PDB file of C-alpha atoms in Angstrom:
ATOM      1  CA  GLN A  28       9.986 -25.878  21.139  1.00  0.00           C
ATOM      2  CA  LEU A  29       8.356 -23.769  23.593  1.00  0.00           C
ATOM      3  CA  ASP A  30       9.591 -20.512  21.025  1.00  0.00           C
ATOM      4  CA  ARG A  31       7.239 -21.150  18.433  1.00  0.00           C
ATOM      5  CA  GLY A  32       4.784 -21.161  21.073  1.00  0.00           C
ATOM      6  CA  VAL A  33       5.256 -17.721  22.464  1.00  0.00           C
ATOM      7  CA  GLU A  34       6.024 -16.542  19.041  1.00  0.00           C
ATOM      8  CA  ARG A  35       2.440 -17.844  17.846  1.00  0.00           C
ATOM      9  CA  LEU A  36       1.139 -16.487  20.666  1.00  0.00           C
ATOM     10  CA  ARG A  37       2.481 -13.098  20.223  1.00  0.00           C
ATOM     11  CA  GLU A  38       1.173 -13.686  16.251  1.00  0.00           C
ATOM     12  CA  ARG A  39      -2.064 -14.632  17.614  1.00  0.00           C
ATOM     13  CA  TYR A  40      -1.758 -10.822  19.752  1.00  0.00           C
ATOM     14  CA  TYR A  41      -0.838  -9.280  16.588  1.00  0.00           C
ATOM     15  CA  ALA A  42      -3.564 -10.343  14.687  1.00  0.00           C
ATOM     16  CA  ALA A  43      -6.339  -9.098  16.945  1.00  0.00           C
ATOM     17  CA  GLY A  44      -5.289  -5.923  16.595  1.00  0.00           C
ATOM     18  CA  TYR A  45      -2.793  -5.928  19.120  1.00  0.00           C
ATOM     19  CA  LEU A  46       0.497  -4.214  17.570  1.00  0.00           C
ATOM     20  CA  LYS A  47       2.539  -3.409  20.203  1.00  0.00           C
ATOM     21  CA  ALA A  48       1.704  -6.371  22.393  1.00  0.00           C
ATOM     22  CA  VAL A  49       5.370  -7.068  23.847  1.00  0.00           C
ATOM     23  CA  ILE A  50       5.513 -10.598  24.843  1.00  0.00           C
ATOM     24  CA  GLY A  51       7.922 -11.174  26.662  1.00  0.00           C
ATOM     25  CA  PRO A  52      10.461 -14.692  27.830  1.00  0.00           C
ATOM     26  CA  PRO A  53       9.209 -17.299  28.961  1.00  0.00           C
ATOM     27  CA  GLN A  54       9.403 -17.135  32.500  1.00  0.00           C
ATOM     28  CA  VAL A  55      10.430 -21.001  34.905  1.00  0.00           C
ATOM     29  CA  SER A  56      10.483 -22.577  37.248  1.00  0.00           C
ATOM     30  CA  GLN A  57      11.192 -25.354  39.222  1.00  0.00           C
ATOM     31  CA  ASP A  58      10.013 -26.652  42.524  1.00  0.00           C
ATOM     32  CA  ARG A  59       9.325 -30.329  44.176  1.00  0.00           C
ATOM     33  CA  ARG A  60       5.807 -29.633  42.123  1.00  0.00           C
ATOM     34  CA  GLY A  61       7.560 -29.241  39.235  1.00  0.00           C
ATOM     35  CA  VAL A  62       7.788 -27.154  36.379  1.00  0.00           C
ATOM     36  CA  SER A  63       6.107 -23.951  36.393  1.00  0.00           C
ATOM     37  CA  ILE A  64       6.556 -21.608  32.913  1.00  0.00           C
ATOM     38  CA  THR A  65       4.730 -17.920  33.054  1.00  0.00           C
ATOM     39  CA  VAL A  66       4.855 -15.662  29.958  1.00  0.00           C
ATOM     40  CA  PRO A  67       4.411 -12.003  30.805  1.00  0.00           C
ATOM     41  CA  ILE A  68       2.232  -9.789  28.365  1.00  0.00           C
ATOM     42  CA  GLU A  69       1.740  -6.379  27.486  1.00  0.00           C
ATOM     43  CA  ARG A  70      -1.385  -6.802  24.686  1.00  0.00           C
ATOM     44  CA  GLY A  71      -1.190  -2.357  25.163  1.00  0.00           C
ATOM     45  CA  PRO A  72      -3.988  -0.838  22.881  1.00  0.00           C
ATOM     46  CA  ARG A  73      -6.496  -2.116  20.480  1.00  0.00           C
ATOM     47  CA  PHE A  74      -5.385  -0.713  16.658  1.00  0.00           C
ATOM     48  CA  ARG A  75      -8.994  -1.317  14.745  1.00  0.00           C
ATOM     49  CA  VAL A  76      -8.753  -0.035  11.222  1.00  0.00           C
ATOM     50  CA  VAL A  77     -12.531   1.463   9.469  1.00  0.00           C
ATOM     51  CA  VAL A  78     -12.590   2.671   5.578  1.00  0.00           C
ATOM     52  CA  GLU A  79     -14.580   5.695   4.813  1.00  0.00           C
ATOM     53  CA  GLY A  80     -15.510   7.579   2.325  1.00  0.00           C
ATOM     54  CA  ARG A  81     -15.693   6.586  -1.212  1.00  0.00           C
ATOM     55  CA  PRO A  82     -12.880   3.539  -1.639  1.00  0.00           C
ATOM     56  CA  GLY A  83     -13.957   3.363  -5.667  1.00  0.00           C
ATOM     57  CA  VAL A  84     -12.930  -0.371  -4.718  1.00  0.00           C
ATOM     58  CA  ARG A  85     -14.145  -3.119  -2.097  1.00  0.00           C
ATOM     59  CA  SER A  86     -12.792  -1.891   1.170  1.00  0.00           C
ATOM     60  CA  GLY A  87     -11.507  -4.768   1.956  1.00  0.00           C
ATOM     61  CA  THR A  88      -9.212  -5.356  -0.744  1.00  0.00           C
ATOM     62  CA  LEU A  89      -8.184  -0.963   0.345  1.00  0.00           C
ATOM     63  CA  ARG A  90      -7.240  -2.641   4.159  1.00  0.00           C
ATOM     64  CA  ASP A  91      -5.763  -5.221   3.074  1.00  0.00           C
ATOM     65  CA  GLN A  92      -3.320  -3.039   1.390  1.00  0.00           C
ATOM     66  CA  LEU A  93      -2.830  -1.492   4.087  1.00  0.00           C
ATOM     67  CA  THR A  94       0.626  -2.982   5.835  1.00  0.00           C
ATOM     68  CA  LEU A  95       0.135  -0.763   9.643  1.00  0.00           C
ATOM     69  CA  PHE A  96      -0.218  -5.049  10.695  1.00  0.00           C
ATOM     70  CA  GLN A  97       3.134  -5.607   8.591  1.00  0.00           C
ATOM     71  CA  GLU A  98       5.347  -3.463   9.879  1.00  0.00           C
ATOM     72  CA  ARG A  99       3.764  -2.347  13.694  1.00  0.00           C
ATOM     73  CA  ARG A 100       3.909   1.419  13.635  1.00  0.00           C
ATOM     74  CA  ASP A 101       2.076   3.885  14.772  1.00  0.00           C
ATOM     75  CA  ASP A 102       3.299   7.359  13.887  1.00  0.00           C
ATOM     76  CA  GLU A 103       2.844  10.498  12.099  1.00  0.00           C
ATOM     77  CA  ASP A 104       5.269   9.245   9.553  1.00  0.00           C
ATOM     78  CA  PHE A 105       4.083   6.468   8.585  1.00  0.00           C
ATOM     79  CA  TYR A 106       0.362   7.506   8.248  1.00  0.00           C
ATOM     80  CA  ALA A 107       1.740   9.988   6.461  1.00  0.00           C
ATOM     81  CA  GLU A 108       3.263   7.693   4.039  1.00  0.00           C
ATOM     82  CA  GLU A 109       0.608   5.059   4.320  1.00  0.00           C
ATOM     83  CA  ALA A 110      -2.149   7.235   3.012  1.00  0.00           C
ATOM     84  CA  GLU A 111       0.564   7.762   0.189  1.00  0.00           C
ATOM     85  CA  ARG A 112       1.158   4.630  -0.397  1.00  0.00           C
ATOM     86  CA  LEU A 113      -3.214   3.610  -0.609  1.00  0.00           C
ATOM     87  CA  THR A 114      -3.654   7.649  -2.995  1.00  0.00           C
ATOM     88  CA  ARG A 115      -1.152   5.533  -5.122  1.00  0.00           C
ATOM     89  CA  TYR A 116      -2.379   2.928  -5.477  1.00  0.00           C
ATOM     90  CA  LEU A 117      -5.569   3.370  -6.696  1.00  0.00           C
ATOM     91  CA  VAL A 118      -4.545   6.197  -8.862  1.00  0.00           C
ATOM     92  CA  ASP A 119      -2.801   2.859 -10.484  1.00  0.00           C
ATOM     93  CA  GLN A 120      -6.431   0.400 -10.525  1.00  0.00           C
ATOM     94  CA  GLY A 121      -7.452   3.948 -12.907  1.00  0.00           C
ATOM     95  CA  PHE A 122      -8.881   6.532  -9.872  1.00  0.00           C
ATOM     96  CA  ARG A 123      -6.990   8.974 -10.940  1.00  0.00           C
ATOM     97  CA  ARG A 124      -8.034  11.142  -8.794  1.00  0.00           C
ATOM     98  CA  ALA A 125      -7.798   9.831  -5.523  1.00  0.00           C
ATOM     99  CA  SER A 126      -7.097  10.823  -2.676  1.00  0.00           C
ATOM    100  CA  VAL A 127      -6.496   9.640   1.062  1.00  0.00           C
ATOM    101  CA  ARG A 128      -6.573  10.616   4.849  1.00  0.00           C
ATOM    102  CA  ILE A 129      -5.702   8.705   8.275  1.00  0.00           C
ATOM    103  CA  GLU A 130      -6.918   9.727  11.105  1.00  0.00           C
ATOM    104  CA  ARG A 131      -5.796   8.297  14.294  1.00  0.00           C
ATOM    105  CA  VAL A 132      -8.268   8.427  17.038  1.00  0.00           C
ATOM    106  CA  GLN A 133      -8.031   7.440  20.763  1.00  0.00           C
ATOM    107  CA  GLU A 134     -11.232   6.244  21.233  1.00  0.00           C
ATOM    108  CA  ALA A 135     -10.061   5.328  25.232  1.00  0.00           C
ATOM    109  CA  PRO A 136      -6.896   4.386  27.340  1.00  0.00           C
ATOM    110  CA  ASP A 137      -7.151   0.841  25.435  1.00  0.00           C
ATOM    111  CA  ALA A 138      -8.748   1.484  22.175  1.00  0.00           C
ATOM    112  CA  ILE A 139      -7.310   3.128  18.916  1.00  0.00           C
ATOM    113  CA  LEU A 140      -9.471   3.780  15.952  1.00  0.00           C
ATOM    114  CA  VAL A 141      -7.217   3.794  12.663  1.00  0.00           C
ATOM    115  CA  ARG A 142      -9.259   5.812   9.872  1.00  0.00           C
ATOM    116  CA  VAL A 143      -9.164   5.192   6.951  1.00  0.00           C
ATOM    117  CA  VAL A 144     -10.822   8.034   4.506  1.00  0.00           C
ATOM    118  CA  VAL A 145     -11.194   7.578   1.132  1.00  0.00           C
ATOM    119  CA  ASP A 146     -12.264   9.503  -2.254  1.00  0.00           C
ATOM    120  CA  ALA A 147     -11.531   7.854  -4.899  1.00  0.00           C
ATOM    121  CA  GLY A 148     -13.252   9.444  -7.589  1.00  0.00           C
ATOM    122  CA  PRO A 149     -14.089   8.642 -11.299  1.00  0.00           C
ATOM    123  CA  ARG A 150     -12.579   5.139 -12.554  1.00  0.00           C
ATOM    124  CA  PHE A 151     -10.213   6.013 -15.833  1.00  0.00           C
ATOM    125  CA  ARG A 152     -10.014   3.640 -18.485  1.00  0.00           C
ATOM    126  CA  LEU A 153      -7.031   4.295 -20.608  1.00  0.00           C
ATOM    127  CA  ASP A 154      -8.731   3.796 -23.959  1.00  0.00           C
ATOM    128  CA  ARG A 155      -5.937   4.494 -25.770  1.00  0.00           C
ATOM    129  CA  VAL A 156      -2.320   5.789 -26.079  1.00  0.00           C
ATOM    130  CA  THR A 157      -1.435   8.927 -27.834  1.00  0.00           C
ATOM    131  CA  ILE A 158       1.584  10.605 -28.900  1.00  0.00           C
ATOM    132  CA  ALA A 159       1.953  13.861 -30.150  1.00  0.00           C
ATOM    133  CA  GLY A 160       4.515  17.255 -30.882  1.00  0.00           C
ATOM    134  CA  ASN A 161       6.969  14.304 -32.402  1.00  0.00           C
ATOM    135  CA  ALA A 162       7.129  16.909 -35.529  1.00  0.00           C
ATOM    136  CA  ALA A 163      11.064  15.411 -36.107  1.00  0.00           C
ATOM    137  CA  VAL A 164      10.113  11.738 -35.586  1.00  0.00           C
ATOM    138  CA  PRO A 165       8.185   9.353 -37.607  1.00  0.00           C
ATOM    139  CA  THR A 166       5.463   8.302 -34.584  1.00  0.00           C
ATOM    140  CA  HIS A 167       6.343   4.175 -35.556  1.00  0.00           C
ATOM    141  CA  GLU A 168       9.779   4.063 -34.047  1.00  0.00           C
ATOM    142  CA  LEU A 169       8.811   5.765 -30.803  1.00  0.00           C
ATOM    143  CA  THR A 170       5.360   3.227 -30.561  1.00  0.00           C
ATOM    144  CA  PRO A 171       7.923   0.153 -29.530  1.00  0.00           C
ATOM    145  CA  LEU A 172       8.660   2.034 -26.307  1.00  0.00           C
ATOM    146  CA  ILE A 173       5.834   2.672 -24.572  1.00  0.00           C
ATOM    147  CA  ARG A 174       4.699  -0.863 -22.613  1.00  0.00           C
ATOM    148  CA  THR A 175       1.520   0.989 -20.969  1.00  0.00           C
ATOM    149  CA  THR A 176      -1.198  -0.236 -23.767  1.00  0.00           C
ATOM    150  CA  PRO A 177      -4.993   0.570 -23.756  1.00  0.00           C
ATOM    151  CA  SER A 178      -8.158  -0.983 -23.149  1.00  0.00           C
ATOM    152  CA  LYS A 179      -9.107  -3.784 -25.190  1.00  0.00           C
ATOM    153  CA  LEU A 180     -12.929  -4.828 -25.926  1.00  0.00           C
ATOM    154  CA  PHE A 181     -13.592  -7.743 -22.823  1.00  0.00           C
ATOM    155  CA  ARG A 182      -9.950  -6.347 -20.716  1.00  0.00           C
ATOM    156  CA  ALA A 183     -10.643  -2.987 -18.927  1.00  0.00           C
ATOM    157  CA  ARG A 184      -6.965  -1.115 -18.509  1.00  0.00           C
ATOM    158  CA  PHE A 185      -5.542   1.969 -16.231  1.00  0.00           C
ATOM    159  CA  ALA A 186      -2.668   3.823 -15.952  1.00  0.00           C
ATOM    160  CA  GLN A 187      -0.163   2.623 -13.664  1.00  0.00           C
ATOM    161  CA  ALA A 188       2.556   5.849 -12.250  1.00  0.00           C
ATOM    162  CA  ASP A 189       4.826   2.848 -12.872  1.00  0.00           C
ATOM    163  CA  THR A 190       4.471   1.658 -16.495  1.00  0.00           C
ATOM    164  CA  LEU A 191       4.270   5.938 -16.916  1.00  0.00           C
ATOM    165  CA  ASP A 192       6.916   6.248 -15.424  1.00  0.00           C
ATOM    166  CA  ALA A 193       9.226   4.246 -17.059  1.00  0.00           C
ATOM    167  CA  ASP A 194       7.830   4.853 -20.962  1.00  0.00           C
ATOM    168  CA  ARG A 195       8.858   8.599 -19.753  1.00  0.00           C
ATOM    169  CA  GLU A 196      12.017   7.561 -19.116  1.00  0.00           C
ATOM    170  CA  ARG A 197      12.481   5.204 -22.297  1.00  0.00           C
ATOM    171  CA  LEU A 198      11.032   7.951 -24.827  1.00  0.00           C
ATOM    172  CA  LEU A 199      13.008  10.462 -22.866  1.00  0.00           C
ATOM    173  CA  ALA A 200      16.906   7.740 -22.712  1.00  0.00           C
ATOM    174  CA  TRP A 201      15.842   7.618 -26.916  1.00  0.00           C
ATOM    175  CA  TYR A 202      14.840  10.929 -27.890  1.00  0.00           C
ATOM    176  CA  ARG A 203      19.000  11.542 -26.154  1.00  0.00           C
ATOM    177  CA  ALA A 204      20.713   8.863 -27.783  1.00  0.00           C
ATOM    178  CA  GLN A 205      19.653  10.686 -31.058  1.00  0.00           C
ATOM    179  CA  GLY A 206      21.322  14.017 -30.082  1.00  0.00           C
ATOM    180  CA  PHE A 207      17.569  16.277 -29.541  1.00  0.00           C
ATOM    181  CA  MET A 208      19.352  16.788 -25.551  1.00  0.00           C
ATOM    182  CA  ALA A 209      16.230  19.577 -24.946  1.00  0.00           C
ATOM    183  CA  ALA A 210      14.009  17.289 -25.968  1.00  0.00           C
ATOM    184  CA  LYS A 211      10.609  17.086 -23.081  1.00  0.00           C
ATOM    185  CA  VAL A 212       8.922  13.752 -22.351  1.00  0.00           C
ATOM    186  CA  ALA A 213       5.927  14.196 -20.260  1.00  0.00           C
ATOM    187  CA  ALA A 214       2.261  12.087 -19.990  1.00  0.00           C
ATOM    188  CA  GLU A 215      -0.736  13.333 -19.500  1.00  0.00           C
TER     189      GLU A 215
END
């Protein structure tokens, strides 16, 4: 039960923004008067996240996409990976020209600001899927291979990078299976 209490304490510190908190193992001592339990804590700096710019989606939604509080990493490579991941998230939400930059600012010795600067750009709805340049193969043979679907009357759809990549790979594999070894497939 003591271990569970220490783990809850650790999670409480992390939730409060102390990502580098070190909660040591409990130290138990006993004397004539009773038992004493000491839990050593080095809280480290407190991290605060601010979303600035034109995020395109609610800043809380974008903040929820951050893995900073799960990963508990604080290095340049991590922030670059995180910016790239958030950019892909926005692209999948229809913001094809999105860009994200993450800055780490040491506000005080015990306070770090993580500034997420976003320019989502315009949002693009996927209105139709068109196959072009397929001179040797009828379109009706290729259409069933595509999983990307356009918007409907009351349901907006946005081109998702993973689905487009999978569609491209599926079409390319189909063409190669038909003997078109030099075929090229691109999603625009």
